[in-house]
PDB file of C-alpha atoms in Angstrom:
ATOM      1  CA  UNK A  16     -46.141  75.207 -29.969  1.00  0.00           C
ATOM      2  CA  UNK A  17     -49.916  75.440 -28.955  1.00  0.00           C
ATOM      3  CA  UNK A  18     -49.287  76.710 -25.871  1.00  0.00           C
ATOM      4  CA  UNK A  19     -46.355  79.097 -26.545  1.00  0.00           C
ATOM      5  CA  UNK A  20     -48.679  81.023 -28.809  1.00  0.00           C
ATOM      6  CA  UNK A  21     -51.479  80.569 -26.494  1.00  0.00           C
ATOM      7  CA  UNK A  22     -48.849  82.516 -23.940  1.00  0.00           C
ATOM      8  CA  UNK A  23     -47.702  84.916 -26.489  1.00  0.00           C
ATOM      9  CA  UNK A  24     -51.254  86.037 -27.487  1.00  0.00           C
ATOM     10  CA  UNK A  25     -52.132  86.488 -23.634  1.00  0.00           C
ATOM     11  CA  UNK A  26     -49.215  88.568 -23.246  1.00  0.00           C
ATOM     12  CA  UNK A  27     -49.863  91.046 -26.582  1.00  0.00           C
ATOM     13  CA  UNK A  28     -53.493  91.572 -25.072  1.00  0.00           C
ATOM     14  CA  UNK A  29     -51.662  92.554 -21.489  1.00  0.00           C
ATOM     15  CA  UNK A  30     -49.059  94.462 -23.283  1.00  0.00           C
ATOM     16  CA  UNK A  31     -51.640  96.791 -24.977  1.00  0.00           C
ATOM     17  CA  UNK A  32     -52.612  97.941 -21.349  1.00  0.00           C
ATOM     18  CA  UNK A  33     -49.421  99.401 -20.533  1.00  0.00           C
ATOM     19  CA  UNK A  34     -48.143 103.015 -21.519  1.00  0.00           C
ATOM     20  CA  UNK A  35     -46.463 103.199 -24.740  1.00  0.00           C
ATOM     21  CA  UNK A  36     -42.695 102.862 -23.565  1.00  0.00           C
ATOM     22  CA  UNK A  37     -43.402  99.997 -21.080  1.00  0.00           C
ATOM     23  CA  UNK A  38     -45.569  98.423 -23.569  1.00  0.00           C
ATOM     24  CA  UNK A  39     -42.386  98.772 -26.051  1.00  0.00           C
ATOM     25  CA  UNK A  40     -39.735  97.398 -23.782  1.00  0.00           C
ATOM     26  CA  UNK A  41     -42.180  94.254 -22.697  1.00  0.00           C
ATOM     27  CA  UNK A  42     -42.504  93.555 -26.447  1.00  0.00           C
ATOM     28  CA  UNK A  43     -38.864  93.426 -27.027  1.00  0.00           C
ATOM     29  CA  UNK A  44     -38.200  91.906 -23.963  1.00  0.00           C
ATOM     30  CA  UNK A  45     -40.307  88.558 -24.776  1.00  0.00           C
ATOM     31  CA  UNK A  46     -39.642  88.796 -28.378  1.00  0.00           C
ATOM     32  CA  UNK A  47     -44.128  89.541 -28.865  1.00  0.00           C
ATOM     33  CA  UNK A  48     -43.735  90.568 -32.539  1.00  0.00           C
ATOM     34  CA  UNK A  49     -42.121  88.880 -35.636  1.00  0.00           C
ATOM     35  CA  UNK A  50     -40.621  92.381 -36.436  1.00  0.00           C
ATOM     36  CA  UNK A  51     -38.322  92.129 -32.968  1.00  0.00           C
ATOM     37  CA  UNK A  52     -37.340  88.551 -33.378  1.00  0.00           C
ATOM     38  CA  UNK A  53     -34.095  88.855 -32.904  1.00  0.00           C
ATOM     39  CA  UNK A  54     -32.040  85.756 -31.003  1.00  0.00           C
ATOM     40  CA  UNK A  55     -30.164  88.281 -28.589  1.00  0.00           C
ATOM     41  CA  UNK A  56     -31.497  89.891 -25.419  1.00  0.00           C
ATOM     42  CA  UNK A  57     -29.719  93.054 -25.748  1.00  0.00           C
ATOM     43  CA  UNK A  58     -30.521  93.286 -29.731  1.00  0.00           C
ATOM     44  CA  UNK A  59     -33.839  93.679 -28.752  1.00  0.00           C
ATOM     45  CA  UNK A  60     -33.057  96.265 -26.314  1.00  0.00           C
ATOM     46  CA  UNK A  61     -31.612  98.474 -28.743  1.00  0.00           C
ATOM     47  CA  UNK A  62     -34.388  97.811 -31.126  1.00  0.00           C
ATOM     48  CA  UNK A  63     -36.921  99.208 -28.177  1.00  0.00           C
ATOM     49  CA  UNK A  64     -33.997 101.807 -27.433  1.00  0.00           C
ATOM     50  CA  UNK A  65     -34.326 103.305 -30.624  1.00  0.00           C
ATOM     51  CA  UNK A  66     -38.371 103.477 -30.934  1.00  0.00           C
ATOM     52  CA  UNK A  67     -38.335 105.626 -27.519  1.00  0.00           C
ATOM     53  CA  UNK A  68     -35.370 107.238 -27.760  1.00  0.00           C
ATOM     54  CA  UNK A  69     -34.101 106.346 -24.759  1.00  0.00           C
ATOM     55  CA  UNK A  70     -30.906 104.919 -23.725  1.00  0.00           C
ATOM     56  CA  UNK A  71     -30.381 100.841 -23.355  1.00  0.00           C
ATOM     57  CA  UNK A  72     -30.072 101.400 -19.352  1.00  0.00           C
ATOM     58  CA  UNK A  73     -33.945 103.375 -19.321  1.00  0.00           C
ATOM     59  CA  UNK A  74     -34.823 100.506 -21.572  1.00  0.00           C
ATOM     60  CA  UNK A  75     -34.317  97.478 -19.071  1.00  0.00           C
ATOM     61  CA  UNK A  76     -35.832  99.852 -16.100  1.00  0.00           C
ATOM     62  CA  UNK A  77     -39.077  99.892 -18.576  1.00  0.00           C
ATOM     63  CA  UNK A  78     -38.475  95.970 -18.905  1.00  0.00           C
ATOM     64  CA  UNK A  79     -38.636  95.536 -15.535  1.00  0.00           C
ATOM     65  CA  UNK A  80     -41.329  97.893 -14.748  1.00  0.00           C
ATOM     66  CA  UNK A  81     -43.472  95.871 -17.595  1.00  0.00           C
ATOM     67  CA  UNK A  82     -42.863  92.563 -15.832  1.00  0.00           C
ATOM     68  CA  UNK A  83     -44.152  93.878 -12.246  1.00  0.00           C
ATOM     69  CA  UNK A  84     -47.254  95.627 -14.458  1.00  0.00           C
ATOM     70  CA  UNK A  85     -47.793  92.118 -16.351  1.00  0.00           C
ATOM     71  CA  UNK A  86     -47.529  90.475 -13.283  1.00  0.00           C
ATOM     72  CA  UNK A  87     -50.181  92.517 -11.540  1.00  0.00           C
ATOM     73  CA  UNK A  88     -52.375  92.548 -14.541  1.00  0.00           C
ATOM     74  CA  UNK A  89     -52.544  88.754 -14.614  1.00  0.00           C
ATOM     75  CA  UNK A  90     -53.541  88.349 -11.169  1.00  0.00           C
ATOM     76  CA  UNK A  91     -56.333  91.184 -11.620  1.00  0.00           C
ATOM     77  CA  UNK A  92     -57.408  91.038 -15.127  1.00  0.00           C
ATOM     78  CA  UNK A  93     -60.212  88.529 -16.194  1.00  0.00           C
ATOM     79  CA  UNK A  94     -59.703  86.231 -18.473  1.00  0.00           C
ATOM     80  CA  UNK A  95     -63.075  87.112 -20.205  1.00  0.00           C
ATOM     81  CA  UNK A  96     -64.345  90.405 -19.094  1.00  0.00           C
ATOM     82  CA  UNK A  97     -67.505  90.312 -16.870  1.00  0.00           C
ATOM     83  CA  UNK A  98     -70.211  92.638 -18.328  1.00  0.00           C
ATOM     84  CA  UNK A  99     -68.437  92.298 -21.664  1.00  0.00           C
ATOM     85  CA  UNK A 100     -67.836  96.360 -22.064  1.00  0.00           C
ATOM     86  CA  UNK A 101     -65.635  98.800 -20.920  1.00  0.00           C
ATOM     87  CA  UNK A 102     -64.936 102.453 -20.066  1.00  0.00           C
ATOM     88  CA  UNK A 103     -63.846 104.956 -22.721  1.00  0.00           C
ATOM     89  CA  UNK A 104     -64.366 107.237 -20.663  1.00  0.00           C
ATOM     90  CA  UNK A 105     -65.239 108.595 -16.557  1.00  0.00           C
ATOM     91  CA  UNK A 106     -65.728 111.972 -15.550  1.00  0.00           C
ATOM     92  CA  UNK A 107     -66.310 112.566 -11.444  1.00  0.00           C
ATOM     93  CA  UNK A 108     -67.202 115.446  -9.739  1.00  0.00           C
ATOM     94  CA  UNK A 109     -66.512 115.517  -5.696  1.00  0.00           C
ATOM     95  CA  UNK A 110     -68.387 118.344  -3.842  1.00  0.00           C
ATOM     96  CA  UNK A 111     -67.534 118.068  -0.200  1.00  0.00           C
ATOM     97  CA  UNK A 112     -67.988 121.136   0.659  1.00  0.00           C
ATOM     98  CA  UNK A 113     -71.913 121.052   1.348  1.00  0.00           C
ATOM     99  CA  UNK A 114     -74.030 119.404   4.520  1.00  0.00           C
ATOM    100  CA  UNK A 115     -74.541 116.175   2.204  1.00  0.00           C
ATOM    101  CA  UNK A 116     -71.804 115.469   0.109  1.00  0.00           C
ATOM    102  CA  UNK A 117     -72.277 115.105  -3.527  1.00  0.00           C
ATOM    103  CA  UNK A 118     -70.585 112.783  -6.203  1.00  0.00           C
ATOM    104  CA  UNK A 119     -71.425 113.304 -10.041  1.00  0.00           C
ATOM    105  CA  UNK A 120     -70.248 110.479 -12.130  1.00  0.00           C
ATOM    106  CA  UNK A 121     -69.989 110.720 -16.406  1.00  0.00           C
ATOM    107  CA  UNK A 122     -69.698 107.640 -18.102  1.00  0.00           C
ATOM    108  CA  UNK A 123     -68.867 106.785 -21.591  1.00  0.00           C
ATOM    109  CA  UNK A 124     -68.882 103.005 -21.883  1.00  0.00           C
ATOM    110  CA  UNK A 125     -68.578 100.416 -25.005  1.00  0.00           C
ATOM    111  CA  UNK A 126     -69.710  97.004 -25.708  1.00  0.00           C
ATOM    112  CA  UNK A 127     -67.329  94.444 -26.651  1.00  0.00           C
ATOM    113  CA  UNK A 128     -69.994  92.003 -27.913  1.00  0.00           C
ATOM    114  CA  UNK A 129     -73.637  91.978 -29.323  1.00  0.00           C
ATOM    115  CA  UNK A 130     -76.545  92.102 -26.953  1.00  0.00           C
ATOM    116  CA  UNK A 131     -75.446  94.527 -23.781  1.00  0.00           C
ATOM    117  CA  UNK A 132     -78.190  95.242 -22.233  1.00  0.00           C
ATOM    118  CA  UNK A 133     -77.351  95.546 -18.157  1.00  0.00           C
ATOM    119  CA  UNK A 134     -74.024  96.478 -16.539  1.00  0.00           C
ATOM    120  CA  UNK A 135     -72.731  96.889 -12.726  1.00  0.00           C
ATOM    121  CA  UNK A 136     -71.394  99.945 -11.355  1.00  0.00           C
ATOM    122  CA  UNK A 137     -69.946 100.428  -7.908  1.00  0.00           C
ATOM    123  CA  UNK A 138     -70.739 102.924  -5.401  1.00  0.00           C
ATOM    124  CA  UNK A 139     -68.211 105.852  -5.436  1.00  0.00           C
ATOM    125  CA  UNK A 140     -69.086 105.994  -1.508  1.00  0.00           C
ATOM    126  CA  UNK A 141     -67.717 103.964   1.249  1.00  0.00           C
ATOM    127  CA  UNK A 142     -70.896 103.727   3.287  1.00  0.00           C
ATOM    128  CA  UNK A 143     -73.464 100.744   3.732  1.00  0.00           C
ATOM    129  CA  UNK A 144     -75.871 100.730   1.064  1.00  0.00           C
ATOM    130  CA  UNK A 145     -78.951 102.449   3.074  1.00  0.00           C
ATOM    131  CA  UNK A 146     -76.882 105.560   3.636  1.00  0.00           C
ATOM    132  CA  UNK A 147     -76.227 106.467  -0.376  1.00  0.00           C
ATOM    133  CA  UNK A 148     -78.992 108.227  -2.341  1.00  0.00           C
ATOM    134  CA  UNK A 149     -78.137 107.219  -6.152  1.00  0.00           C
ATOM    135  CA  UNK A 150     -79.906 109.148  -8.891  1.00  0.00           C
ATOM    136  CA  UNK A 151     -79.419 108.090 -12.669  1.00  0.00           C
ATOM    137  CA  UNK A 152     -80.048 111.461 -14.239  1.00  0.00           C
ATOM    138  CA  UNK A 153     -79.519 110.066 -17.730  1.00  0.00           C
ATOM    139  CA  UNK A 154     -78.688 106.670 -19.695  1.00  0.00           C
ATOM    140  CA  UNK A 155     -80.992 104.082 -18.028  1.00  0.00           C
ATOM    141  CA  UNK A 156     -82.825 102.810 -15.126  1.00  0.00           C
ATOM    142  CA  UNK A 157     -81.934 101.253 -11.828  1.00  0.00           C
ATOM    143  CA  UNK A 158     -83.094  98.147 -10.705  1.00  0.00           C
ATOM    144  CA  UNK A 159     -84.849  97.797  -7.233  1.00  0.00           C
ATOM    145  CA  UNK A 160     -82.256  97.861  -4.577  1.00  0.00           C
ATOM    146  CA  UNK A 161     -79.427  97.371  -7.026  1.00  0.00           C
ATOM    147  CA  UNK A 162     -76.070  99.491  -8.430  1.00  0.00           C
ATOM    148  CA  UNK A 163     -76.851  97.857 -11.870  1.00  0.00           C
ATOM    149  CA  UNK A 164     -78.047  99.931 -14.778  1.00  0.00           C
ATOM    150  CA  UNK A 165     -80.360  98.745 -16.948  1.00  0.00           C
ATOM    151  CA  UNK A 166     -79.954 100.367 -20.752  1.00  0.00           C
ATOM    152  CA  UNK A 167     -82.208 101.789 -22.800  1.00  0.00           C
ATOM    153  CA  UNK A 168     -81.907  99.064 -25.580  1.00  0.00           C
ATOM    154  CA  UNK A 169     -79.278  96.076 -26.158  1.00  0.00           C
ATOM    155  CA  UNK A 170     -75.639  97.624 -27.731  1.00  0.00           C
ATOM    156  CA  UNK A 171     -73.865  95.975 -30.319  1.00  0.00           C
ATOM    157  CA  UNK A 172     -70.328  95.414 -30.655  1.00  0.00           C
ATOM    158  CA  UNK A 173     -68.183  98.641 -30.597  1.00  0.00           C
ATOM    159  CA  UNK A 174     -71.219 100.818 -30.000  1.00  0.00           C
ATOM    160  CA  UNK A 175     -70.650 103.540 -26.921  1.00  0.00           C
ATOM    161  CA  UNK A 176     -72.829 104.559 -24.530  1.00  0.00           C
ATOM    162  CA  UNK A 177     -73.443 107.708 -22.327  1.00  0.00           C
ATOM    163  CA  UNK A 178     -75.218 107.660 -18.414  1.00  0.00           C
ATOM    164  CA  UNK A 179     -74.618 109.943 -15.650  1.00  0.00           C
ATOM    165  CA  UNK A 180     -75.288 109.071 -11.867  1.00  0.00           C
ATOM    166  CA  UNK A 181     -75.407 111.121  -8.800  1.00  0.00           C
ATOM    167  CA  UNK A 182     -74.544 109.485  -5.506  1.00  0.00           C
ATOM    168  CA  UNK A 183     -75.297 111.642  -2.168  1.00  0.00           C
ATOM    169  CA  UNK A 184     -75.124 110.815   1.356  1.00  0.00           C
ATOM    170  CA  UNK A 185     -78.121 110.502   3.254  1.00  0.00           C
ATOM    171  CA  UNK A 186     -76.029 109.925   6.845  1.00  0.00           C
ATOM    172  CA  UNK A 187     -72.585 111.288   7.606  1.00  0.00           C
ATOM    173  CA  UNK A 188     -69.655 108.773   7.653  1.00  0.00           C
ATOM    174  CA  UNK A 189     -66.044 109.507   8.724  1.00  0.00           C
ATOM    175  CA  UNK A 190     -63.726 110.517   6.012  1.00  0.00           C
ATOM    176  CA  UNK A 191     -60.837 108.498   4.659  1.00  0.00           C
ATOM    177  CA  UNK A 192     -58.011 110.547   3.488  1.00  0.00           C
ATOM    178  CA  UNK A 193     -58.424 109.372  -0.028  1.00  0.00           C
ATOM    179  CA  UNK A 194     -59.773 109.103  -3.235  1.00  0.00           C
ATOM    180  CA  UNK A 195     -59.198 106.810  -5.505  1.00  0.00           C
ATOM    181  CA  UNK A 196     -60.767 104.793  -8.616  1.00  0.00           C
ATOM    182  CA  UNK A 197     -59.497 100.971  -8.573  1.00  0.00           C
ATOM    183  CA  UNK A 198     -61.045  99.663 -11.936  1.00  0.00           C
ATOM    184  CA  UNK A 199     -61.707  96.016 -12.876  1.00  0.00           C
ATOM    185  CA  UNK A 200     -61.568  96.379 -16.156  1.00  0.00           C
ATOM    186  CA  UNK A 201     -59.322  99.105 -18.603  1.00  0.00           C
ATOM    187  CA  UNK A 202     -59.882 102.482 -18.405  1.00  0.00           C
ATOM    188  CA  UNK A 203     -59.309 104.638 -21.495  1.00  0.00           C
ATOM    189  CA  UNK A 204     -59.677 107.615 -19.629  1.00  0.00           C
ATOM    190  CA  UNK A 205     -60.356 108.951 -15.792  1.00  0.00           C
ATOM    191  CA  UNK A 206     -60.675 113.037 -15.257  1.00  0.00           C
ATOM    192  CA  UNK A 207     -61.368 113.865 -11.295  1.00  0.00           C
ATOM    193  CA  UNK A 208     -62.334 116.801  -9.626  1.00  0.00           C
ATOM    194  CA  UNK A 209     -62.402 117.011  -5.984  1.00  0.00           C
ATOM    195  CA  UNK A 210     -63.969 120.089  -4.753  1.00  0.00           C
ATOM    196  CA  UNK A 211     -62.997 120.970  -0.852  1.00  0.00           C
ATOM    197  CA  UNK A 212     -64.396 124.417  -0.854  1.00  0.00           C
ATOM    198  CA  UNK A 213     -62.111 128.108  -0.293  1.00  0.00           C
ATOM    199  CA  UNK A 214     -62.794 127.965   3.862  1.00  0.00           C
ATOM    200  CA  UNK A 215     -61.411 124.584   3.997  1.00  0.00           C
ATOM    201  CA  UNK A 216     -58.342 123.086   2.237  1.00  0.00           C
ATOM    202  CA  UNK A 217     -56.038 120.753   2.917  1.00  0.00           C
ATOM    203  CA  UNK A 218     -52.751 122.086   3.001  1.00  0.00           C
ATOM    204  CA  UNK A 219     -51.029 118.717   1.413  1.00  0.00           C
ATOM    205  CA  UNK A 220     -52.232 116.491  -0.866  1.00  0.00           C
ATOM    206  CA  UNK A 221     -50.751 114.109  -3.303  1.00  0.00           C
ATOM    207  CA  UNK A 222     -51.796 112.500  -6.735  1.00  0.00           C
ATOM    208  CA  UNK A 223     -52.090 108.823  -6.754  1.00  0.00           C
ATOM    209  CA  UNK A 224     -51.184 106.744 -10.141  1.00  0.00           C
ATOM    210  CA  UNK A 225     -50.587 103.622 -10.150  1.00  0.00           C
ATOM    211  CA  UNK A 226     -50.912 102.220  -6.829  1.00  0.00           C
ATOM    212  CA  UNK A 227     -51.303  99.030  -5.412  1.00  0.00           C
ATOM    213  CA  UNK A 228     -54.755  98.445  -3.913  1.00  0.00           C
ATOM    214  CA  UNK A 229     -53.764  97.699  -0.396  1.00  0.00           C
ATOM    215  CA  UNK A 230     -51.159 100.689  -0.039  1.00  0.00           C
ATOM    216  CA  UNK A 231     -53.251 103.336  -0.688  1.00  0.00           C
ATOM    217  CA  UNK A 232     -53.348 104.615   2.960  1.00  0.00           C
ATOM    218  CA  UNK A 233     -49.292 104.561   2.556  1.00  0.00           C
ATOM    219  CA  UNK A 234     -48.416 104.922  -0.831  1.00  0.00           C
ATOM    220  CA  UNK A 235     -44.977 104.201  -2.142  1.00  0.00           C
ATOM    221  CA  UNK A 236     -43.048 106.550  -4.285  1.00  0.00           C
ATOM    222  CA  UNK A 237     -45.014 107.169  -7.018  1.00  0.00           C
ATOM    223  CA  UNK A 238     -47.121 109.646  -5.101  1.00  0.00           C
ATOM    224  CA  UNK A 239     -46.280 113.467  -6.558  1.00  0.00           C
ATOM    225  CA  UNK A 240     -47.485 116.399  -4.722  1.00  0.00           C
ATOM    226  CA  UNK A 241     -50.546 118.974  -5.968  1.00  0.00           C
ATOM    227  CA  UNK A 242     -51.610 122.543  -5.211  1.00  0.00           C
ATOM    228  CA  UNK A 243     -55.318 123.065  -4.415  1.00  0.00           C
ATOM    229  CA  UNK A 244     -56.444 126.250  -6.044  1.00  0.00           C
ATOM    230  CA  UNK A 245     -58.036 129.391  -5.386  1.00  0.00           C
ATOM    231  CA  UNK A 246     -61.650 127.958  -5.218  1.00  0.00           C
ATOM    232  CA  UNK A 247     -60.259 125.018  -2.943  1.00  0.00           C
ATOM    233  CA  UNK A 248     -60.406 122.667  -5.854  1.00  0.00           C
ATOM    234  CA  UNK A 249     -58.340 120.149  -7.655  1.00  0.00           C
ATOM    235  CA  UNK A 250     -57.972 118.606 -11.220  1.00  0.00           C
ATOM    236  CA  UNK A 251     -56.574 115.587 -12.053  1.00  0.00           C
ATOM    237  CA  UNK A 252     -56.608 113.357 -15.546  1.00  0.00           C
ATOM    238  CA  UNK A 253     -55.196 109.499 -15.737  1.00  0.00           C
ATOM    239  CA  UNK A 254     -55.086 107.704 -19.024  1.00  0.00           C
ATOM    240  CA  UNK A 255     -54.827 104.264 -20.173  1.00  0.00           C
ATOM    241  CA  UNK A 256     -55.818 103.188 -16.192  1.00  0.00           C
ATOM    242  CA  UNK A 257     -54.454  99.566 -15.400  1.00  0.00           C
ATOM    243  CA  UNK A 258     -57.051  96.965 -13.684  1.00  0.00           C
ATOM    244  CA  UNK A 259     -56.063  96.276 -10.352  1.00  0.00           C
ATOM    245  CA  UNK A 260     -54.184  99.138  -9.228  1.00  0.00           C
ATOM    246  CA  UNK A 261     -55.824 102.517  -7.712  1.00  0.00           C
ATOM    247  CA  UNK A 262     -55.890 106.215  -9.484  1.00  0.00           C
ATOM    248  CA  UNK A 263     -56.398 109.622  -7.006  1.00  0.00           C
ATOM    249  CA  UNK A 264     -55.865 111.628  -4.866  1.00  0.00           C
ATOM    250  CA  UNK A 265     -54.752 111.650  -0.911  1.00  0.00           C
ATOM    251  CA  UNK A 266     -54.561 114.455   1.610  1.00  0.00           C
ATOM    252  CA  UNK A 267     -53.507 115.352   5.152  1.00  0.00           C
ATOM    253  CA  UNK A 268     -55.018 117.467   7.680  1.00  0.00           C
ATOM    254  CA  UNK A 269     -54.035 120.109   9.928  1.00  0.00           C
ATOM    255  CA  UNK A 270     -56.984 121.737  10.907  1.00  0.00           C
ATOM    256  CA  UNK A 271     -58.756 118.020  11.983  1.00  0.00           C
ATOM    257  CA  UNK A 272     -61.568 116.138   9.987  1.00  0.00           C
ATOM    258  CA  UNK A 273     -63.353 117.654   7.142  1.00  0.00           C
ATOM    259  CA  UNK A 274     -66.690 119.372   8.271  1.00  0.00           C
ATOM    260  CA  UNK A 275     -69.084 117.312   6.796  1.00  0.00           C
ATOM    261  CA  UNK A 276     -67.986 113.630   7.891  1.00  0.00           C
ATOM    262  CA  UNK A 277     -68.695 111.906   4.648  1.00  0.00           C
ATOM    263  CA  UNK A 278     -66.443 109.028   3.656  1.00  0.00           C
ATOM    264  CA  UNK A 279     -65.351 108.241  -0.028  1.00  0.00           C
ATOM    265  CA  UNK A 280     -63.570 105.580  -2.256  1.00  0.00           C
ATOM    266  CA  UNK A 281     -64.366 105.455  -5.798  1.00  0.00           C
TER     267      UNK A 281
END
């Protein structure tokens, strides 16, 4: 009995990860809540049918789409967060349209226990460490030679936290044909800009949600298309972001590699 509620507790912790109808169908599925223990399978799936009005048929895609999310989760979410914090929120700003390209991160970050004082952050640039200029412009200090932050006092449980860092390159890299965030821990919230400039575009590019890590360079179907606008820009929000799996944006080129060389994976 120990260690069916020691399973059962991991999975309600998982569960609350996954978007609401997913999250839903997985609790009906394994029977999570004393509310949906009912001793048939397809009991439950009406139960879940009814609280996302959806048919029975949607419902056991949603199961099945939980257990692959679950699965992933598992294999990519720690036990006990390191850090002990997450993001409520990320804001990033892409400027590649300038002889040194630009990244302006926004964090909004919360402890999850007494005491945080220090927290790692990874570079938003795929370029050896000597290349990258990082600024904090507000929220802390960096340590020598280091992506850490130090804070300007300790956090207590539940208490949030604003810093904003700038990232520039010092050397040009080649470009990847992608941008995307793959977090380690839950994201509440992710809003990107990528800004490619009005004299160059690309004429294709796709939003990435939900990815697996090691297809981003060939993404599967979840892909969907997006215009660039008028001031060769594009705007993209993901919420509730899932540990493990990537969040962004892709392009293709016509017209050859972007002007300034940089090179970029958040």
């Amino acid at each position: 009995m120990t260690v069916r509620k020691k399973i059962v507790a991991r999975l309600i912790e998982l569960a609350e990860q996954l978007p609401e109808d997913m999250r839903l169908a997985s609790v009906a599925a394994f029977a999570l809540s004393n509310e949906i223990r009912l001793p048939l399978y397809q009991d439950r799936i009406h139960w879940a049918a009814i609280r996302i009005d959806r048919g029975p048929r949607t419902v056991r895609r949603r199961v099945d789409e939980a257990i692959d999310q679950l699965a992933e989760l598992i294999t990519t979410t720690p036990r006990t967060p390191s850090g002990i914090w997450h993001t409520a929120e990320l804001h990033v700003a892409i400027a590649l349209d300038r002889p040194q390209p630009e990244v302006l991160e926004r964090h909004r970050i919360v402890a999850d226990e007494d005491g945080l004082h220090e927290l790692e952050f990874t570079s938003p640039l795929a370029a050896e460490r000597r290349h990258i200029e990082v600024d904090v412009l507000y929220g802390g200090t960096l340590p020598d030679d280091s992506l850490g932050l130090t804070l300007p006092g300790p956090l207590s449980k539940g208490e949030s936290h604003d810093f904003a860092v700038r990232f520039r390159l010092s050397s040009p890299q080649a470009l990847r044909s992608y941008v995307v965030r793959v977090p380690k821990r839950a994201y509440d919230l992710f809003d990107l800009r990528v800004r490619f400039g009005r004299d160059w575009a690309p004429p294709h590019v796709w939003i990435l949600r939900e990815v697996h890590q090691n297809a981003v360079a060939n993404p599967p179907h979840r892909e969907h298309r997006h215009p660039v606008d008028r001031a060769g820009e594009i705007h993209q929000r993901f919420s509730r972001l899932l540990p493990g799996l990537a969040y962004g944006v892709r392009w293709e080129l016509d017209q050859g590699p972007i002007p300034n060389g940089s090179r970029f994976g958040l």
